[in-house]
PDB file of C-alpha atoms in Angstrom:
ATOM      1  CA  MET A 237      -3.864  14.524  12.116  1.00 64.00           C
ATOM      2  CA  LYS A 238      -6.864  15.233  10.996  1.00 81.00           C
ATOM      3  CA  TRP A 239      -6.156  17.511   8.317  1.00 85.00           C
ATOM      4  CA  ARG A 240      -3.958  15.583   6.880  1.00 85.00           C
ATOM      5  CA  LYS A 241      -6.270  12.220   6.453  1.00 89.00           C
ATOM      6  CA  ASN A 242      -8.642  15.479   5.086  1.00 91.00           C
ATOM      7  CA  LEU A 243      -6.043  16.428   2.932  1.00 92.00           C
ATOM      8  CA  TYR A 244      -5.504  13.147   1.177  1.00 91.00           C
ATOM      9  CA  ILE A 245      -9.611  12.699   1.041  1.00 92.00           C
ATOM     10  CA  ALA A 246      -9.522  15.891  -0.942  1.00 93.00           C
ATOM     11  CA  LEU A 247      -6.506  14.754  -3.311  1.00 92.00           C
ATOM     12  CA  ILE A 248      -8.018  12.235  -4.058  1.00 93.00           C
ATOM     13  CA  ALA A 249     -11.618  13.592  -4.417  1.00 93.00           C
ATOM     14  CA  ILE A 250      -9.573  15.818  -7.106  1.00 92.00           C
ATOM     15  CA  GLY A 251      -7.834  13.335  -8.810  1.00 91.00           C
ATOM     16  CA  LEU A 252     -10.790  10.981  -9.528  1.00 92.00           C
ATOM     17  CA  GLY A 253     -12.792  14.570 -10.806  1.00 90.00           C
ATOM     18  CA  LEU A 254      -9.535  15.626 -13.151  1.00 88.00           C
ATOM     19  CA  ALA A 255     -10.217  11.037 -14.194  1.00 87.00           C
ATOM     20  CA  GLY A 256     -13.729  12.131 -15.115  1.00 88.00           C
ATOM     21  CA  THR A 257     -12.676  15.188 -16.140  1.00 84.00           C
ATOM     22  CA  VAL A 258     -10.679  13.401 -18.622  1.00 83.00           C
ATOM     23  CA  TYR A 259     -12.807  10.785 -19.385  1.00 81.00           C
ATOM     24  CA  LEU A 260     -15.954  13.726 -20.060  1.00 80.00           C
ATOM     25  CA  PHE A 261     -13.773  15.832 -22.831  1.00 75.00           C
ATOM     26  CA  LEU A 262     -12.473  12.944 -24.079  1.00 73.00           C
ATOM     27  CA  ASP A 263     -13.689  13.047 -27.833  1.00 65.00           C
ATOM     28  CA  LYS A 264     -13.899  16.376 -27.364  1.00 68.00           C
ATOM     29  CA  GLY A 265     -10.547  17.948 -28.740  1.00 65.00           C
ATOM     30  CA  ILE A 266      -7.863  17.552 -25.873  1.00 65.00           C
ATOM     31  CA  SER A 267      -4.832  16.468 -27.457  1.00 68.00           C
ATOM     32  CA  SER A 268      -3.625  13.487 -26.766  1.00 71.00           C
ATOM     33  CA  ARG A 269      -0.879  14.275 -24.731  1.00 72.00           C
ATOM     34  CA  GLY A 270      -3.230  16.700 -22.200  1.00 73.00           C
ATOM     35  CA  THR A 271      -5.339  14.235 -21.681  1.00 79.00           C
ATOM     36  CA  GLY A 272      -2.120  11.311 -20.736  1.00 80.00           C
ATOM     37  CA  ALA A 273      -1.153  14.526 -18.636  1.00 81.00           C
ATOM     38  CA  LEU A 274      -4.324  14.961 -16.805  1.00 83.00           C
ATOM     39  CA  ILE A 275      -4.738  10.906 -16.509  1.00 86.00           C
ATOM     40  CA  GLY A 276      -1.311  11.209 -15.320  1.00 88.00           C
ATOM     41  CA  ILE A 277      -1.481  14.001 -13.038  1.00 89.00           C
ATOM     42  CA  ALA A 278      -4.552  12.380 -11.474  1.00 91.00           C
ATOM     43  CA  SER A 279      -2.954   8.864 -10.918  1.00 91.00           C
ATOM     44  CA  GLY A 280      -0.554  10.176  -9.039  1.00 91.00           C
ATOM     45  CA  LEU A 281      -2.738  11.856  -6.626  1.00 91.00           C
ATOM     46  CA  THR A 282      -4.643   9.533  -6.122  1.00 93.00           C
ATOM     47  CA  GLY A 283      -2.298   6.500  -5.604  1.00 92.00           C
ATOM     48  CA  MET A 284      -0.044   8.655  -3.603  1.00 92.00           C
ATOM     49  CA  SER A 285      -3.304  10.216  -1.189  1.00 93.00           C
ATOM     50  CA  VAL A 286      -4.542   6.140  -1.018  1.00 94.00           C
ATOM     51  CA  SER A 287      -1.061   5.074   0.103  1.00 93.00           C
ATOM     52  CA  GLN A 288      -0.514   7.797   2.431  1.00 92.00           C
ATOM     53  CA  LEU A 289      -3.735   7.209   4.026  1.00 93.00           C
ATOM     54  CA  LEU A 290      -3.300   3.628   4.671  1.00 92.00           C
ATOM     55  CA  THR A 291       0.172   4.443   6.401  1.00 88.00           C
ATOM     56  CA  LEU A 292      -1.843   6.683   8.504  1.00 89.00           C
ATOM     57  CA  ARG A 293      -4.427   3.877   9.253  1.00 90.00           C
ATOM     58  CA  MET A 294      -1.399   1.851  10.164  1.00 89.00           C
ATOM     59  CA  GLU A 295      -0.383   3.612  12.876  1.00 85.00           C
ATOM     60  CA  ASP A 296      -3.424   4.582  13.879  1.00 86.00           C
ATOM     61  CA  THR A 297      -4.271   1.098  14.710  1.00 88.00           C
ATOM     62  CA  ASP A 298      -0.443   0.102  15.761  1.00 87.00           C
ATOM     63  CA  PRO A 299       0.681   3.231  18.107  1.00 85.00           C
ATOM     64  CA  SER A 300       4.161   1.398  18.576  1.00 88.00           C
ATOM     65  CA  LEU A 301       4.981   2.025  14.900  1.00 85.00           C
ATOM     66  CA  ARG A 302       4.064   5.509  15.080  1.00 84.00           C
ATOM     67  CA  LYS A 303       6.441   6.092  17.509  1.00 86.00           C
ATOM     68  CA  ARG A 304       9.180   4.292  16.465  1.00 86.00           C
ATOM     69  CA  ASN A 305       8.544   6.240  12.301  1.00 82.00           C
ATOM     70  CA  GLU A 306       8.500   9.456  14.504  1.00 83.00           C
ATOM     71  CA  ILE A 307      12.520   8.578  15.875  1.00 85.00           C
ATOM     72  CA  GLU A 308      13.096   7.289  12.762  1.00 82.00           C
ATOM     73  CA  ARG A 309      12.196  10.458  11.069  1.00 80.00           C
ATOM     74  CA  LYS A 310      14.356  12.611  13.944  1.00 82.00           C
ATOM     75  CA  ASP A 311      17.593  10.069  14.012  1.00 82.00           C
ATOM     76  CA  GLU A 312      20.238  12.310  13.154  1.00 86.00           C
ATOM     77  CA  ARG A 313      22.112   9.200  11.678  1.00 86.00           C
ATOM     78  CA  ASN A 314      19.128   9.315   9.375  1.00 82.00           C
ATOM     79  CA  LEU A 315      18.653  12.570   8.643  1.00 83.00           C
ATOM     80  CA  ALA A 316      22.641  12.560   7.836  1.00 86.00           C
ATOM     81  CA  ILE A 317      21.808   9.275   5.042  1.00 86.00           C
ATOM     82  CA  ARG A 318      18.824  11.279   3.131  1.00 83.00           C
ATOM     83  CA  ARG A 319      20.626  14.244   2.819  1.00 85.00           C
ATOM     84  CA  ARG A 320      24.153  12.096   1.505  1.00 86.00           C
ATOM     85  CA  ALA A 321      21.582  10.570  -0.753  1.00 88.00           C
ATOM     86  CA  LYS A 322      19.467  13.583  -1.812  1.00 85.00           C
ATOM     87  CA  ALA A 323      23.167  15.563  -3.041  1.00 85.00           C
ATOM     88  CA  LEU A 324      24.017  11.964  -4.828  1.00 86.00           C
ATOM     89  CA  SER A 325      21.217  11.748  -6.490  1.00 86.00           C
ATOM     90  CA  GLY A 326      21.702  15.350  -7.683  1.00 84.00           C
ATOM     91  CA  ASP A 327      24.426  14.410  -9.538  1.00 86.00           C
ATOM     92  CA  VAL A 328      23.972  11.940 -10.890  1.00 88.00           C
ATOM     93  CA  LEU A 329      21.114  13.518 -12.022  1.00 86.00           C
ATOM     94  CA  LEU A 330      22.988  16.832 -13.323  1.00 85.00           C
ATOM     95  CA  TRP A 331      25.350  14.345 -14.665  1.00 86.00           C
ATOM     96  CA  ALA A 332      21.996  12.596 -16.481  1.00 88.00           C
ATOM     97  CA  VAL A 333      21.339  15.891 -18.200  1.00 85.00           C
ATOM     98  CA  ILE A 334      24.877  15.911 -19.405  1.00 85.00           C
ATOM     99  CA  GLY A 335      24.625  12.899 -21.398  1.00 87.00           C
ATOM    100  CA  MET A 336      20.915  13.799 -22.970  1.00 85.00           C
ATOM    101  CA  SER A 337      22.095  16.880 -24.316  1.00 85.00           C
ATOM    102  CA  TRP A 338      24.918  15.478 -26.038  1.00 85.00           C
ATOM    103  CA  LEU A 339      22.737  13.064 -27.280  1.00 86.00           C
ATOM    104  CA  SER A 340      20.310  15.446 -28.068  1.00 84.00           C
ATOM    105  CA  PHE A 341      23.334  17.647 -30.104  1.00 82.00           C
ATOM    106  CA  GLY A 342      24.571  14.062 -31.988  1.00 85.00           C
ATOM    107  CA  LEU A 343      20.649  13.286 -32.946  1.00 85.00           C
ATOM    108  CA  GLY A 344      20.446  16.954 -34.435  1.00 84.00           C
ATOM    109  CA  ALA A 345      18.407  18.550 -31.896  1.00 82.00           C
ATOM    110  CA  PRO A 346      17.498  22.316 -31.600  1.00 85.00           C
ATOM    111  CA  SER A 347      19.745  24.872 -30.023  1.00 83.00           C
ATOM    112  CA  TRP A 348      17.116  25.762 -27.318  1.00 85.00           C
ATOM    113  CA  ILE A 349      17.402  22.164 -26.049  1.00 84.00           C
ATOM    114  CA  LEU A 350      21.010  22.334 -25.950  1.00 83.00           C
ATOM    115  CA  LEU A 351      20.543  25.782 -24.549  1.00 86.00           C
ATOM    116  CA  LEU A 352      18.114  24.295 -21.680  1.00 87.00           C
ATOM    117  CA  ALA A 353      20.762  21.696 -20.688  1.00 85.00           C
ATOM    118  CA  ALA A 354      23.247  23.791 -20.504  1.00 84.00           C
ATOM    119  CA  ALA A 355      21.475  26.567 -18.146  1.00 88.00           C
ATOM    120  CA  VAL A 356      19.994  23.413 -15.545  1.00 86.00           C
ATOM    121  CA  PHE A 357      23.883  22.896 -15.316  1.00 84.00           C
ATOM    122  CA  VAL A 358      25.356  26.205 -14.485  1.00 87.00           C
ATOM    123  CA  VAL A 359      22.365  26.677 -13.117  1.00 88.00           C
ATOM    124  CA  LYS A 360      22.146  23.847 -10.448  1.00 85.00           C
ATOM    125  CA  SER A 361      26.614  24.074 -10.061  1.00 84.00           C
ATOM    126  CA  LEU A 362      25.951  27.751  -9.303  1.00 88.00           C
ATOM    127  CA  LEU A 363      23.381  26.644  -6.336  1.00 88.00           C
ATOM    128  CA  GLU A 364      25.934  24.282  -4.608  1.00 84.00           C
ATOM    129  CA  LEU A 365      28.368  27.092  -4.744  1.00 84.00           C
ATOM    130  CA  CYS A 366      25.882  29.406  -2.905  1.00 87.00           C
ATOM    131  CA  LEU A 367      24.952  26.818   0.134  1.00 83.00           C
ATOM    132  CA  MET A 368      28.673  24.909   0.338  1.00 81.00           C
ATOM    133  CA  VAL A 369      29.661  28.925   1.430  1.00 85.00           C
ATOM    134  CA  ARG A 370      26.108  29.618   3.476  1.00 85.00           C
ATOM    135  CA  TYR A 371      26.987  25.659   5.341  1.00 81.00           C
ATOM    136  CA  GLN A 372      30.590  27.144   6.015  1.00 76.00           C
TER     137      GLN A 372
END
């Protein structure tokens, strides 16, 4: 448990360091896309780490909450629900990629975008087939 706290504290420091780096070098030639990406990564790392530290603190102060969360994480029914939700979200994501490729085709996007979308569709379909064979 202690190593998890140290990990999240380190991730907060990394996130704040990235944000500070962006602030220091804002006018030094970093593109606006690069600046936005670094700020997004920094805020994501910091926010995730703070929320995880708060969750760990709540579990430390209330042992019954920790025990209940551990039981819920390992419960077979909850595992089945999570796996089913992941499978359905994968299908939705796949059809969203196909829809975006049709939209990009209609808007006259470069052909590499269409090829990338087709490759994602094929890879996901093959991975799904391989996993079905493996689990049977």
